[in-house]
Coordinates of C-alpha atoms in Angstrom, one line a residue:
M5 CA 6.9 -27.2 -6.3
K6 CA 3.4 -27.6 -5.1
I7 CA 1.4 -25.9 -2.4
T8 CA 0.6 -28.6 0.1
A9 CA -0.8 -26.5 2.9
I10 CA -2.1 -23.0 3.7
K11 CA -2.5 -22.3 7.4
Q12 CA -3.7 -19.2 9.1
Q13 CA -1.1 -18.0 11.6
V14 CA -2.0 -18.1 15.3
K15 CA 0.0 -15.0 16.4
N16 CA -1.0 -13.0 13.3
P17 CA -4.4 -14.1 12.0
E18 CA -4.2 -11.6 9.2
R19 CA -1.4 -13.8 7.6
A20 CA -1.3 -17.3 6.3
S21 CA 1.7 -19.6 6.1
I22 CA 2.3 -21.3 2.8
F23 CA 3.9 -24.8 2.7
L24 CA 5.6 -26.1 -0.5
D25 CA 6.1 -29.9 -0.6
N26 CA 5.2 -30.0 3.1
K27 CA 7.8 -27.5 4.1
Y28 CA 7.1 -23.9 5.3
A29 CA 8.1 -21.5 2.4
F30 CA 6.7 -18.0 3.2
S31 CA 3.7 -16.2 4.5
L32 CA 1.2 -13.8 2.9
T33 CA -1.6 -11.6 4.1
L34 CA -5.0 -13.0 3.6
N35 CA -5.7 -10.3 1.0
E36 CA -2.5 -11.2 -0.9
L37 CA -3.5 -14.9 -0.8
V38 CA -6.8 -14.1 -2.4
S39 CA -5.4 -11.6 -5.0
E40 CA -2.7 -14.2 -6.0
K41 CA -5.4 -16.9 -6.3
L42 CA -3.3 -19.4 -4.4
K43 CA -4.7 -22.6 -3.2
I44 CA -3.6 -26.1 -2.2
G45 CA -2.4 -28.0 -5.2
T46 CA -1.1 -24.9 -7.1
E47 CA 2.2 -25.5 -8.8
L48 CA 4.8 -22.8 -8.4
D49 CA 8.0 -22.5 -10.5
D50 CA 11.2 -21.0 -9.1
A51 CA 10.5 -17.5 -10.5
E52 CA 7.0 -17.5 -9.0
Q53 CA 8.3 -18.7 -5.6
K54 CA 10.9 -15.9 -5.6
R55 CA 8.3 -13.3 -6.5
L56 CA 6.0 -14.5 -3.7
K57 CA 8.8 -14.6 -1.2
K58 CA 9.7 -11.0 -2.0
L59 CA 6.0 -10.0 -1.7
S60 CA 6.0 -11.7 1.7
D61 CA 9.2 -9.9 2.9
D62 CA 8.0 -6.6 1.6
G63 CA 4.6 -7.1 3.4
K64 CA 6.4 -7.9 6.7
L65 CA 8.7 -4.9 6.3
R66 CA 5.7 -2.6 5.6
M67 CA 4.0 -3.8 8.7
R68 CA 7.1 -3.2 10.9
A69 CA 7.6 0.3 9.3
L70 CA 3.9 1.1 9.9
E71 CA 4.2 0.1 13.6
W72 CA 7.4 2.1 13.9
V73 CA 5.8 5.2 12.3
L74 CA 2.7 5.1 14.5
A75 CA 4.6 4.7 17.7
R76 CA 5.3 8.5 17.8
P77 CA 5.6 11.4 15.2
R78 CA 8.5 10.9 12.8
S79 CA 10.3 13.0 10.2
E80 CA 10.8 11.8 6.7
R81 CA 14.6 11.7 7.3
E82 CA 14.1 9.5 10.3
F83 CA 11.9 7.2 8.3
K84 CA 14.5 7.0 5.4
N85 CA 17.2 6.1 8.0
Y86 CA 15.0 3.5 9.5
M87 CA 14.3 1.9 6.1
F88 CA 18.0 2.1 5.2
R89 CA 18.9 0.2 8.4
K90 CA 16.2 -2.4 7.5
K91 CA 18.0 -2.8 4.1
A92 CA 14.8 -1.8 2.2
E93 CA 15.0 -1.0 -1.5
P94 CA 14.9 2.8 -2.2
E95 CA 11.7 2.3 -4.4
M96 CA 9.9 0.7 -1.5
T97 CA 11.0 3.5 0.9
E98 CA 9.7 6.2 -1.5
R99 CA 6.5 4.3 -2.0
L100 CA 5.9 4.0 1.7
I101 CA 6.8 7.6 2.3
T102 CA 4.1 8.6 -0.2
E103 CA 1.6 6.2 1.3
F104 CA 2.3 7.2 4.9
T105 CA 2.3 10.9 4.1
D106 CA -1.0 10.7 2.2
R107 CA -2.6 8.9 5.2
G108 CA -1.2 11.4 7.6
Y109 CA 1.2 9.0 9.4
L110 CA 4.3 10.9 8.3
D111 CA 3.8 14.6 8.9
E112 CA 6.8 16.9 9.1
R113 CA 4.8 19.7 10.8
R114 CA 3.3 17.5 13.4
F115 CA 6.8 16.0 14.1
A116 CA 8.3 19.4 14.5
E117 CA 5.6 20.6 16.9
W118 CA 5.9 17.4 18.9
L119 CA 9.7 17.6 19.2
S120 CA 9.6 21.3 19.9
E121 CA 7.2 20.8 22.8
L122 CA 9.2 18.0 24.2
R123 CA 12.4 20.0 24.2
K124 CA 10.8 23.1 25.6
R125 CA 9.6 21.1 28.6
K126 CA 13.3 20.1 29.1
G127 CA 14.3 23.8 29.1
K128 CA 16.0 23.8 25.7
S129 CA 16.5 27.1 23.9
D130 CA 14.8 28.0 20.6
R131 CA 18.2 27.9 18.9
A132 CA 18.9 24.4 20.2
I133 CA 15.5 23.2 19.1
R134 CA 15.9 24.6 15.6
S135 CA 19.3 23.0 15.3
E136 CA 17.9 19.6 16.3
L137 CA 15.0 19.9 13.9
A138 CA 17.4 20.8 11.1
G139 CA 19.4 17.7 12.0
K140 CA 16.2 15.6 11.6
G141 CA 15.7 17.1 8.1
I142 CA 12.9 19.6 9.0
D143 CA 12.6 22.6 6.7
R144 CA 13.6 25.9 8.3
E145 CA 10.2 27.5 7.9
I146 CA 8.4 24.5 9.6
A147 CA 11.0 24.6 12.4
D148 CA 10.5 28.3 12.9
E149 CA 6.7 27.8 13.2
A150 CA 7.1 25.0 15.6
V151 CA 9.4 27.0 17.9
L152 CA 7.2 30.2 17.8
N153 CA 4.9 29.3 20.7
G154 CA 6.3 29.5 24.1
D155 CA 8.4 32.0 26.1
E156 CA 12.1 31.3 25.8
L157 CA 13.0 33.7 28.6
T158 CA 10.7 31.8 31.0
R159 CA 12.5 28.5 30.1
L160 CA 15.8 30.2 30.7
K161 CA 14.7 31.4 34.2
E162 CA 13.5 27.9 35.1
L163 CA 16.8 26.4 33.9
V164 CA 18.7 29.0 35.9
D165 CA 16.6 28.3 39.0
K166 CA 17.1 24.5 38.6
K167 CA 20.8 24.4 37.7
G168 CA 22.0 27.5 39.6
K169 CA 21.7 25.5 42.9
L170 CA 24.4 23.1 41.8
P171 CA 27.7 23.6 43.7
R172 CA 29.8 23.7 40.5
Y173 CA 27.8 26.6 39.1
K174 CA 27.4 28.4 42.5
A175 CA 31.2 28.4 42.9
D176 CA 31.9 29.5 39.3
P177 CA 29.4 32.0 37.7
Q178 CA 31.5 32.1 34.5
K179 CA 31.2 28.3 34.1
F180 CA 27.4 28.7 34.6
M181 CA 27.1 31.3 31.9
Q182 CA 29.1 29.1 29.5
Y183 CA 26.8 26.2 30.3
L184 CA 23.7 28.3 29.5
A185 CA 25.3 29.6 26.3
R186 CA 25.9 26.0 25.2
Q187 CA 22.2 25.3 25.6
G188 CA 21.6 27.9 22.9
F189 CA 20.5 30.9 25.0
S190 CA 21.7 34.4 23.9
Y191 CA 24.3 36.1 26.0
D192 CA 22.1 39.1 26.6
D193 CA 19.2 37.0 27.9
I194 CA 21.6 35.1 30.2
K195 CA 23.0 38.3 31.6
T196 CA 19.5 39.7 32.1
V197 CA 18.2 36.6 33.9
L198 CA 21.3 36.2 36.1
N199 CA 21.3 39.9 37.1
N200 CA 17.6 39.7 38.1
R201 CA 18.0 36.6 40.4

């Protein structure tokens, strides 16, 4: 088949649409177009078409993955799960992990600090935060560092002040203690804070 047209895309000017025998076939970035030395009139056999379509698909997936990673800090496990859902080949996933880590887009430590701060603001205990970080694939040492800053007792007091006003907990102190324990706070800390109200 012959390339009959190459048109720069309107919505994404960094990509060009390639038409084979007057029908849209695939798109490539402008850099890929130049490096592949494609021009109108170039003949492409089936193997070459297949290779270029894969290059196109991989490029689009890379751009979507990059946008997803840059939206907020991510863990490596989250990224692997995202790429798995997108049906990416494992080699591509590993290649992008290396690239994004080298560029600082994927950073386990930054992700752990970001999530830890977010959960602390919601009144979560250090234990609950560590558990969530472990579930996201974060190394224990990194999780411990991320949780270090901040006063857990202050968070517990704020949670007690906020939730202690609810009728279901006012009427049943035992139920309130169980709720606080489920949030990951230690029994001793719970008793101390409740006794000092």
